[in-house]
Coordinates of C-alpha atoms (C1' of nucleotides) in Angstrom, one line a residue:
Chain A
X1 CA -67.1 40.3 162.9
X2 CA -65.2 41.5 166.0
X3 CA -67.3 43.2 168.6
X4 CA -65.3 46.4 168.2
X5 CA -66.2 46.5 164.6
X6 CA -69.9 46.2 165.4
X7 CA -69.5 49.0 167.9
X8 CA -67.8 51.1 165.3
X9 CA -70.6 50.5 162.9
X10 CA -73.0 51.5 165.7
X11 CA -71.1 54.7 166.5
X12 CA -70.9 55.6 162.8
X13 CA -74.7 55.3 162.6
X14 CA -75.2 58.4 164.8
X15 CA -76.1 60.8 161.9
X16 CA -78.8 58.4 160.8
X17 CA -80.7 58.8 164.0
X18 CA -83.1 61.5 165.0
X19 CA -81.2 63.6 167.5
X20 CA -82.1 63.9 171.1
X21 CA -84.7 61.2 171.0
X22 CA -84.4 57.6 172.3
X23 CA -86.8 54.8 173.1
X24 CA -86.7 52.5 176.1
X25 CA -88.8 49.3 176.4
X26 CA -90.0 47.8 179.6
X27 CA -90.7 44.2 178.6
X28 CA -93.0 42.4 181.0
X29 CA -93.3 38.7 181.3
X30 CA -95.1 36.4 183.8
X31 CA -93.4 33.3 185.2
X32 CA -93.7 31.3 188.3
X33 CA -96.1 33.7 190.0
X34 CA -93.8 36.6 189.4
X35 CA -94.0 39.6 187.1
X36 CA -90.7 39.8 185.3
X37 CA -88.8 42.5 183.5
X38 CA -86.3 41.9 180.8
X39 CA -83.0 43.6 181.6
X40 CA -79.6 43.8 179.8
X41 CA -76.3 43.6 181.5
X42 CA -73.3 45.5 180.0
X43 CA -70.4 43.3 179.2
X44 CA -67.6 45.1 180.9
X45 CA -69.1 47.4 183.4
X46 CA -71.7 44.9 184.7
X47 CA -74.2 47.7 184.8
X48 CA -77.9 46.9 184.1
X49 CA -80.2 48.7 181.7
X50 CA -83.5 48.5 179.9
X51 CA -83.4 47.5 176.3
X52 CA -83.5 50.7 174.4
X53 CA -82.2 52.5 171.3
X54 CA -82.6 55.3 168.9
X55 CA -85.0 56.3 166.2
X56 CA -84.1 56.3 162.6
X57 CA -84.8 59.5 160.7
X58 CA -87.7 58.1 158.7
X59 CA -89.0 55.7 161.3
X60 CA -91.8 56.3 163.8
X61 CA -91.0 56.0 167.5
X62 CA -93.4 53.1 167.8
X63 CA -91.6 51.3 164.9
X64 CA -88.3 51.9 166.6
X65 CA -89.7 50.3 169.8
X66 CA -91.0 47.3 167.8
X67 CA -87.6 46.9 166.1
X68 CA -85.8 47.0 169.5
X69 CA -88.3 44.4 170.9
X70 CA -87.7 42.2 167.9
X71 CA -83.9 42.4 168.3
X72 CA -84.1 41.5 172.0
X73 CA -86.9 39.0 172.1
X74 CA -87.2 37.6 168.6
X75 CA -90.9 38.1 168.8
X76 CA -93.0 40.2 166.4
X77 CA -96.6 41.2 166.9
X78 CA -96.1 42.1 170.4
X79 CA -98.5 44.1 172.6
X80 CA -96.9 47.4 172.9
X81 CA -98.0 50.6 174.5
X82 CA -96.4 54.0 175.0
X83 CA -96.7 55.1 178.6
X84 CA -94.6 58.2 179.3
X85 CA -91.9 60.4 177.9
X86 CA -89.1 61.3 180.2
X87 CA -87.9 64.8 179.4
X88 CA -85.7 65.9 182.3
X89 CA -82.5 67.6 181.2
X90 CA -80.4 65.5 183.5
X91 CA -81.7 61.9 183.6
X92 CA -78.6 60.6 185.3
X93 CA -75.0 60.3 184.3
X94 CA -73.5 58.8 181.2
X95 CA -70.3 57.6 182.7
X96 CA -71.3 54.0 182.1
X97 CA -71.6 54.5 178.4
X98 CA -68.3 56.3 178.3
X99 CA -66.7 53.6 180.3
X100 CA -68.2 50.9 178.1
X101 CA -67.0 52.5 175.0
X102 CA -63.6 53.1 176.4
X103 CA -63.3 49.5 177.3
X104 CA -63.8 48.7 173.6
X105 CA -61.1 51.2 172.7
X106 CA -63.4 54.2 171.8
X107 CA -62.7 57.3 173.7
X108 CA -65.7 59.5 173.3
X109 CA -65.4 63.3 173.6
X110 CA -67.9 65.2 175.6
X111 CA -69.4 66.4 172.2
X112 CA -70.0 62.9 170.9
X113 CA -73.6 62.3 169.8
X114 CA -74.0 59.4 172.2
X115 CA -73.3 61.6 175.2
X116 CA -75.7 64.3 174.4
X117 CA -79.0 64.9 176.2
X118 CA -81.8 62.5 175.1
X119 CA -85.4 62.5 176.0
X120 CA -86.7 59.0 176.1
X121 CA -90.1 57.7 175.2
X122 CA -91.1 54.8 177.4
X123 CA -93.0 51.8 175.8
X124 CA -94.1 48.8 177.7
X125 CA -94.5 45.4 176.1
X126 CA -96.5 42.4 177.4
X127 CA -95.1 39.1 176.1
X128 CA -95.6 35.4 176.5
X129 CA -92.7 34.5 178.7
X130 CA -92.4 31.0 177.3
X131 CA -91.9 32.3 173.7
X132 CA -89.1 34.7 174.5
X133 CA -85.4 34.1 174.3
X134 CA -83.7 37.1 175.6
X135 CA -81.1 38.2 173.1
X136 CA -78.2 40.5 174.2
X137 CA -77.1 43.3 172.0
X138 CA -73.5 44.3 171.1
X139 CA -73.0 46.1 174.4
X140 CA -74.4 43.5 176.6
X141 CA -73.6 39.8 176.9
X142 CA -76.6 38.9 179.0
X143 CA -80.3 39.6 178.7
X144 CA -82.2 38.2 181.5
X145 CA -85.5 38.3 183.4
X146 CA -85.8 39.9 186.8
X147 CA -88.6 40.0 189.3
X148 CA -90.0 43.5 188.9
X149 CA -89.8 44.0 192.6
X150 CA -86.2 42.8 192.8
X151 CA -84.4 44.6 190.1
X152 CA -80.7 45.6 190.4
X153 CA -79.8 49.3 190.3
X154 CA -80.2 50.4 186.7
X155 CA -78.4 53.1 184.7
X156 CA -79.7 56.6 184.3
X157 CA -83.3 56.9 185.4
X158 CA -84.2 53.4 184.2
X159 CA -85.5 52.3 187.7
X160 CA -88.0 55.2 187.6
X161 CA -89.0 54.2 184.1
X162 CA -89.7 50.6 185.3
X163 CA -91.7 52.0 188.2
X164 CA -93.8 54.2 186.0
X165 CA -94.4 51.3 183.5
X166 CA -95.6 49.1 186.4
X167 CA -97.9 51.9 187.7
X168 CA -99.4 52.3 184.2
X169 CA -99.9 48.6 183.9
X170 CA -101.7 48.4 187.2
X171 CA -104.0 51.2 186.3
X172 CA -104.7 49.7 182.9
X173 CA -105.2 46.0 183.6
X174 CA -108.5 46.5 185.3
X175 CA -110.4 48.2 182.6
X176 CA -108.6 47.3 179.4
X177 CA -108.2 43.5 179.6
X178 CA -104.6 43.6 178.6
X179 CA -103.4 40.8 180.9
X180 CA -104.0 38.0 178.4
X181 CA -100.9 39.1 176.5
X182 CA -98.8 37.9 179.3
X183 CA -100.0 34.4 179.2
X184 CA -99.7 31.7 176.6
X185 CA -102.6 31.2 174.2
X186 CA -104.5 28.9 176.5
X187 CA -104.4 29.1 180.3
X188 CA -106.3 28.1 183.4
X189 CA -108.4 30.4 185.5
X190 CA -105.9 30.0 188.2
X191 CA -103.0 31.2 186.1
X192 CA -105.0 34.3 185.1
X193 CA -105.9 35.0 188.7
X194 CA -102.3 34.6 189.8
X195 CA -101.3 37.2 187.1
X196 CA -103.9 39.7 188.4
X197 CA -102.9 39.1 192.0
X198 CA -99.3 39.7 191.1
X199 CA -99.8 42.8 189.1
X200 CA -102.3 44.3 191.5
X201 CA -100.4 43.0 194.5
X202 CA -103.3 41.8 196.4
X203 CA -105.2 38.6 197.0
X204 CA -108.5 38.0 195.1
X205 CA -111.2 35.5 195.8
X206 CA -111.4 32.6 193.4
X207 CA -115.2 32.5 193.1
X208 CA -115.6 36.2 192.4
X209 CA -112.7 36.5 190.1
X210 CA -113.9 33.7 188.0
X211 CA -117.4 35.1 187.7
X212 CA -116.1 38.5 186.8
X213 CA -113.9 37.2 184.1
X214 CA -116.5 34.9 182.6
X215 CA -119.1 37.6 182.7
X216 CA -116.9 39.7 180.5
X217 CA -117.8 37.3 177.7
X218 CA -114.3 37.2 176.2
X219 CA -113.2 33.8 177.5
X220 CA -113.7 30.7 175.5
X221 CA -113.7 27.5 177.3
X222 CA -111.5 25.0 175.5
X223 CA -113.2 21.6 175.7
X224 CA -110.1 19.7 176.7
X225 CA -109.2 19.5 180.3
X226 CA -106.0 19.3 182.1
X227 CA -104.2 16.2 183.2
X228 CA -102.1 16.3 186.3
X229 CA -102.6 16.1 190.0
X230 CA -105.0 14.6 192.4
X231 CA -107.8 16.9 192.1
X232 CA -110.5 18.1 189.7
X233 CA -108.9 19.1 186.4
X234 CA -109.3 22.8 185.6
X235 CA -110.8 24.0 182.3
X236 CA -108.5 25.6 179.9
X237 CA -109.5 29.0 178.5
X238 CA -108.7 30.9 175.5
X239 CA -108.9 34.6 175.0
X240 CA -111.6 35.4 172.4
X241 CA -110.6 38.4 170.4
X242 CA -113.8 38.9 168.4
X243 CA -115.9 39.2 171.5
X244 CA -113.5 41.9 172.8
X245 CA -113.9 43.8 169.6
X246 CA -117.6 43.8 170.0
X247 CA -117.2 45.3 173.5
X248 CA -114.9 48.0 172.4
X249 CA -117.1 49.1 169.6
Chain B
X1 CA -89.3 96.1 167.8
X2 CA -90.5 95.2 164.3
X3 CA -92.2 91.8 164.0
X4 CA -89.6 90.7 161.5
X5 CA -86.9 91.4 164.0
X6 CA -88.7 89.3 166.6
X7 CA -88.9 86.5 164.0
X8 CA -85.2 86.8 163.2
X9 CA -84.4 86.5 166.9
X10 CA -86.6 83.4 167.0
X11 CA -85.0 81.8 164.0
X12 CA -81.5 82.5 165.4
X13 CA -82.5 80.7 168.5
X14 CA -82.5 77.4 166.7
X15 CA -79.2 76.1 168.1
X16 CA -80.3 76.8 171.7
X17 CA -83.2 74.3 171.3
X18 CA -83.0 70.5 171.7
X19 CA -83.2 69.2 168.2
X20 CA -86.2 67.1 167.0
X21 CA -88.3 67.7 170.1
X22 CA -91.2 70.0 170.4
X23 CA -94.1 70.5 172.9
X24 CA -97.7 71.2 172.2
X25 CA -100.3 72.3 174.7
X26 CA -104.0 71.6 174.6
X27 CA -105.4 74.2 177.0
X28 CA -108.9 73.4 178.2
X29 CA -111.3 76.0 179.6
X30 CA -114.9 75.8 180.5
X31 CA -117.4 78.5 179.6
X32 CA -121.1 78.8 179.0
X33 CA -121.6 75.0 179.1
X34 CA -118.9 74.4 176.6
X35 CA -115.5 72.8 176.9
X36 CA -113.1 75.2 175.1
X37 CA -109.7 74.9 173.6
X38 CA -107.3 77.7 173.2
X39 CA -106.1 78.0 169.6
X40 CA -103.8 80.4 167.8
X41 CA -104.3 81.8 164.4
X42 CA -101.4 82.7 162.2
X43 CA -101.3 86.2 161.0
X44 CA -100.9 85.9 157.3
X45 CA -101.9 82.3 156.4
X46 CA -105.0 82.3 158.7
X47 CA -104.1 78.8 159.7
X48 CA -104.9 77.6 163.1
X49 CA -102.6 75.8 165.5
X50 CA -102.1 74.7 169.1
X51 CA -99.8 76.8 171.2
X52 CA -96.5 75.0 171.1
X53 CA -92.8 75.5 171.1
X54 CA -89.4 74.1 171.5
X55 CA -87.4 72.9 174.5
X56 CA -84.2 74.7 175.6
X57 CA -81.2 72.5 176.0
X58 CA -81.1 72.7 179.7
X59 CA -84.9 72.8 180.3
X60 CA -87.2 69.9 181.0
X61 CA -90.0 69.3 178.6
X62 CA -92.5 70.0 181.4
X63 CA -90.8 73.3 182.1
X64 CA -91.0 74.1 178.4
X65 CA -94.8 73.4 178.5
X66 CA -95.2 75.6 181.5
X67 CA -93.2 78.4 179.9
X68 CA -95.4 78.2 176.8
X69 CA -98.5 78.2 178.9
X70 CA -97.4 81.3 180.7
X71 CA -96.6 83.1 177.5
X72 CA -100.0 82.3 176.1
X73 CA -102.3 82.7 179.1
X74 CA -100.4 84.8 181.6
X75 CA -101.1 82.2 184.3
X76 CA -98.7 80.2 186.3
X77 CA -99.4 77.3 188.6
X78 CA -101.5 75.7 186.1
X79 CA -102.7 72.1 186.2
X80 CA -100.6 70.4 183.5
X81 CA -100.3 66.8 182.5
X82 CA -98.4 65.0 179.8
X83 CA -100.7 62.7 177.8
X84 CA -99.0 61.4 174.7
X85 CA -96.0 61.7 172.5
X86 CA -96.5 61.9 168.8
X87 CA -93.6 60.3 167.0
X88 CA -94.7 59.7 163.4
X89 CA -92.0 60.6 160.9
X90 CA -94.6 62.5 158.8
X91 CA -97.0 64.4 161.0
X92 CA -98.3 66.6 158.2
X93 CA -96.8 69.2 156.0
X94 CA -94.8 72.2 157.0
X95 CA -95.8 74.4 154.1
X96 CA -97.7 76.7 156.5
X97 CA -94.5 77.4 158.4
X98 CA -92.6 78.0 155.2
X99 CA -95.3 80.3 153.9
X100 CA -95.6 82.2 157.2
X101 CA -91.8 82.8 157.3
X102 CA -91.8 83.7 153.6
X103 CA -94.5 86.3 154.2
X104 CA -92.1 87.9 156.7
X105 CA -89.3 87.8 154.2
X106 CA -87.5 84.7 155.4
X107 CA -87.1 82.1 152.8
X108 CA -86.2 78.9 154.6
X109 CA -84.3 76.2 152.8
X110 CA -85.3 72.6 153.1
X111 CA -82.5 72.1 155.6
X112 CA -83.5 74.8 157.9
X113 CA -83.9 73.6 161.5
X114 CA -87.5 74.7 161.7
X115 CA -88.5 72.4 158.8
X116 CA -86.9 69.2 160.1
X117 CA -88.8 66.3 161.6
X118 CA -90.0 66.9 165.2
X119 CA -91.6 64.6 167.6
X120 CA -94.0 66.4 169.8
X121 CA -94.9 65.8 173.4
X122 CA -98.5 66.6 174.2
X123 CA -99.5 68.3 177.4
X124 CA -102.9 69.2 178.4
X125 CA -103.7 72.1 180.8
X126 CA -106.9 72.8 182.7
X127 CA -107.4 76.5 183.4
X128 CA -109.9 78.8 185.0
X129 CA -111.4 80.3 181.9
X130 CA -112.2 83.6 183.6
X131 CA -108.5 84.1 184.6
X132 CA -107.1 83.7 181.2
X133 CA -106.3 86.4 178.6
X134 CA -105.3 84.6 175.4
X135 CA -102.0 86.1 174.3
X136 CA -100.8 85.7 170.7
X137 CA -97.2 85.0 169.9
X138 CA -95.0 86.5 167.3
X139 CA -96.5 84.4 164.5
X140 CA -100.1 84.8 165.4
X141 CA -102.2 87.8 165.9
X142 CA -105.1 86.0 167.5
X143 CA -105.4 83.6 170.3
X144 CA -108.9 82.5 171.0
X145 CA -111.1 79.9 172.5
X146 CA -113.0 77.4 170.4
X147 CA -115.6 74.8 171.4
X148 CA -113.7 71.6 171.5
X149 CA -116.3 70.0 169.2
X150 CA -116.2 72.8 166.7
X151 CA -112.6 73.5 166.0
X152 CA -111.3 74.7 162.6
X153 CA -108.9 72.5 160.7
X154 CA -105.6 72.7 162.4
X155 CA -102.1 72.5 161.0
X156 CA -100.1 69.3 161.0
X157 CA -101.7 66.6 163.2
X158 CA -103.0 69.1 165.7
X159 CA -106.6 68.0 165.3
X160 CA -105.5 64.5 166.3
X161 CA -103.6 65.9 169.3
X162 CA -106.7 67.7 170.5
X163 CA -108.8 64.5 170.1
X164 CA -106.3 62.5 172.1
X165 CA -106.2 65.1 174.8
X166 CA -109.9 65.1 175.1
X167 CA -110.0 61.3 175.2
X168 CA -107.4 61.4 178.0
X169 CA -109.4 64.0 179.9
X170 CA -112.5 61.9 179.7
X171 CA -110.8 58.8 181.0
X172 CA -109.2 60.8 183.8
X173 CA -111.9 63.0 185.1
X174 CA -113.9 60.2 186.7
X175 CA -111.3 58.8 189.0
X176 CA -108.8 61.6 189.5
X177 CA -111.0 64.6 190.5
X178 CA -109.3 66.9 188.1
X179 CA -112.3 68.8 186.9
X180 CA -112.1 71.5 189.6
X181 CA -109.1 73.0 187.8
X182 CA -111.5 74.1 185.1
X183 CA -113.7 76.2 187.5
X184 CA -113.1 79.2 189.5
X185 CA -112.3 78.9 193.1
X186 CA -115.9 78.7 194.2
X187 CA -118.7 77.2 192.2
X188 CA -122.2 75.9 192.4
X189 CA -123.1 72.2 192.2
X190 CA -124.8 72.9 189.0
X191 CA -121.7 74.4 187.4
X192 CA -119.7 71.4 188.4
X193 CA -122.4 69.1 187.0
X194 CA -122.5 71.0 183.7
X195 CA -118.8 70.5 183.5
X196 CA -119.0 66.8 184.0
X197 CA -121.9 66.5 181.6
X198 CA -119.9 68.4 178.9
X199 CA -116.7 66.5 179.3
X200 CA -118.4 63.1 179.5
X201 CA -121.0 64.1 176.9
X202 CA -124.0 62.7 178.7
X203 CA -126.7 63.9 181.0
X204 CA -126.5 63.2 184.7
X205 CA -129.1 63.3 187.4
X206 CA -128.9 66.2 189.8
X207 CA -129.7 64.2 192.9
X208 CA -127.2 61.4 192.3
X209 CA -124.4 63.6 191.1
X210 CA -124.7 65.8 194.1
X211 CA -124.6 62.9 196.5
X212 CA -121.6 61.4 194.8
X213 CA -119.6 64.6 194.9
X214 CA -120.5 65.3 198.5
X215 CA -119.6 61.8 199.5
X216 CA -116.1 62.2 198.2
X217 CA -115.6 64.5 201.2
X218 CA -113.6 67.0 199.2
X219 CA -116.1 69.8 198.8
X220 CA -116.4 72.5 201.4
X221 CA -119.7 74.4 201.6
X222 CA -119.1 78.1 201.7
X223 CA -121.6 79.6 204.0
X224 CA -122.6 82.5 201.7
X225 CA -125.4 81.9 199.3
X226 CA -126.0 83.1 195.8
X227 CA -128.2 86.1 194.9
X228 CA -130.1 86.1 191.7
X229 CA -133.2 84.6 190.2
X230 CA -136.6 83.6 191.4
X231 CA -135.7 80.4 193.0
X232 CA -133.9 78.9 196.0
X233 CA -130.3 80.1 195.9
X234 CA -127.7 77.3 195.5
X235 CA -124.8 76.8 197.9
X236 CA -121.4 77.8 196.7
X237 CA -118.8 75.1 197.2
X238 CA -115.0 75.2 197.4
X239 CA -112.6 72.5 196.5
X240 CA -110.8 71.3 199.6
X241 CA -107.3 70.3 198.8
X242 CA -106.3 68.9 202.1
X243 CA -109.1 66.4 202.1
X244 CA -108.0 65.3 198.7
X245 CA -104.5 64.7 199.9
X246 CA -105.8 62.5 202.6
X247 CA -107.6 60.4 200.0
X248 CA -104.6 60.0 197.8
X249 CA -102.3 59.0 200.6
Chain C
dG1 C1' -149.6 81.7 195.6
dC2 C1' -146.7 80.1 191.9
dA3 C1' -142.9 79.0 189.0
dA4 C1' -138.2 77.7 189.1
dA5 C1' -134.3 75.7 190.7
dA6 C1' -131.9 73.6 194.9
dG7 C1' -131.6 70.1 198.0
dT8 C1' -133.2 65.5 200.4
dG9 C1' -135.5 60.8 200.7
dT10 C1' -136.8 56.4 199.1
dT11 C1' -137.0 52.4 196.5
dG12 C1' -135.5 48.9 193.3
dT13 C1' -131.6 47.0 190.7
dC14 C1' -127.1 45.8 190.0
dT15 C1' -122.5 44.7 191.5
dC16 C1' -119.0 43.2 194.7
dT17 C1' -117.7 40.6 198.9
dA18 C1' -117.4 36.8 201.7
dC19 C1' -118.2 32.4 202.7
dA20 C1' -120.5 27.9 202.3
dC21 C1' -121.1 24.1 199.5
dC22 C1' -120.7 20.7 195.7
dC23 C1' -117.7 18.3 192.0
dA24 C1' -114.1 15.6 189.8
dT25 C1' -109.7 13.5 190.1
dG26 C1' -105.2 10.6 191.7
dT27 C1' -103.5 8.2 195.3
Chain D
dA1 C1' -112.4 7.2 201.0
dC2 C1' -110.2 11.4 201.1
dA3 C1' -107.4 15.1 200.3
dT4 C1' -106.9 18.6 196.9
dG5 C1' -108.0 22.1 194.2
dG6 C1' -111.8 23.6 190.5
dG7 C1' -116.4 25.3 190.1
dT8 C1' -121.2 27.1 191.7
dG9 C1' -124.8 29.3 195.0
dT10 C1' -126.3 32.6 198.0
dA11 C1' -126.9 36.2 201.5
dG12 C1' -125.4 40.8 203.0
dA13 C1' -123.2 45.4 202.0
dG14 C1' -122.7 49.0 199.2
dA15 C1' -123.2 51.8 194.8
dC16 C1' -126.1 53.7 191.4
dA17 C1' -130.3 55.0 188.7
dA18 C1' -134.8 56.8 188.8
dC19 C1' -138.2 59.4 190.6
dA20 C1' -141.0 61.8 194.3
dC21 C1' -140.9 65.1 197.6
dT22 C1' -139.6 69.4 200.3
dT23 C1' -137.3 74.0 200.5
dT24 C1' -136.3 78.7 199.3
dT25 C1' -136.3 82.4 196.6
dG26 C1' -138.5 86.5 193.1
dC27 C1' -142.4 87.9 191.1

DNA sequence: GCAAAAGTGTTGTCTCTACACCCATGT
DNA sequence: ACATGGGTGTAGAGACAACACTTTTGC
């Protein structure tokens, strides 16, 4: 199918969506000591944006967010949390959308549904970087990871949305043990500490961090050790979900 | 003006609102050792509901919440915070609305804008109980305070919205010093402690609570003392905003 | 003086911080 | 052996709970 046909399909879908409501996803990953965000780049205009979309009339907003995540990352069962709803009447200008559509041969009038006011519900997702293959959508040819502190200018108020998501993650990670979703199933204590240091943006002491984590009683030490460099091999840990449930109850 | 004319005006206002989006306010007050919520009671159906409303097309959702608060409580400059957006496709049934409108002589078809799906953005407000005169709207003849743990069944998913607001308040009050908004300008340490005990639903020790609060450095001791019973009069404190700003910076 | 409630002091426990020390591995 | 990074021990600082004590009022 030609891209323009895809886009026509999309534009025709307008009436199937809940008016005025959109969903944007801030997808966090962790790689090489950096906290990353998944961003899309529009084909023609080279503008950057968060993966987002609209909500079908009989779909919950959380389901919409999951659907979008699946389309962009190919992963289901993702850790997903709503963090804020952005309800300003003027969240930025829509010229990029207009230009993008024009470049595909669709001249949208000011009254077109895509150019109306939308409030957007922000969800953030924590994913295992290694399991995710960024998938572009019909408007973007590239989906790629960016250091959260070094993002390009984004369309609309998406920079603010990223900032708010990061702020929420920071406040959350300390008392909700959410960080494990950003690592692969097994990990070393050092990896976990790097993650915390990156998110909280401050150095932590090995000794104390380790004790704190182990005292939570939610880490299971996998017997196997690491093989690698010229030093004592670290233990590999696994996150123990049952123990966490006990804590929360 | 007749009530039915008011209601006609309201129904005609549909096109001026942002479709699919509503705002609901959980208004907390503190009185006689109880945490209270302001609820409306519909005239005919006797159903209870949160004060809520719709968002004008060129108004932010926060402004809409403030407007609704002002209409219901007569107070401006209220502490207001967004806490969650409820985006399920089926948030309960709208029969009450239909019945209410029917009782005023308006038979709404299934396609009427008021009976469509709405996502609702929850805001909670903390107000000085003594300054608030609950004001009913055109659909309700009574606005009244209820103990948050003893609310009547509410329409739609409003019970859940109250529960979520309370949960958010609990998590917030400890590290964001938000409780002062629920008291009058000056208050005794005992009142403040009662508030915390009620919100957190546990007993605290006088001595330790007092130290903790005073050590925050945000309470100013008003020289005047209390007059009353047969015991040592308590100091009256005032919340010192400047000191708080210093802390947050 | 006495009851009642406000306010202060003290002590032990727990947690976090900082740093010192020991352990296992590859070269 | 030794450099490198993983893991443990411990002393000091600070926070918090529990309880005892003093203070000020009306009766």
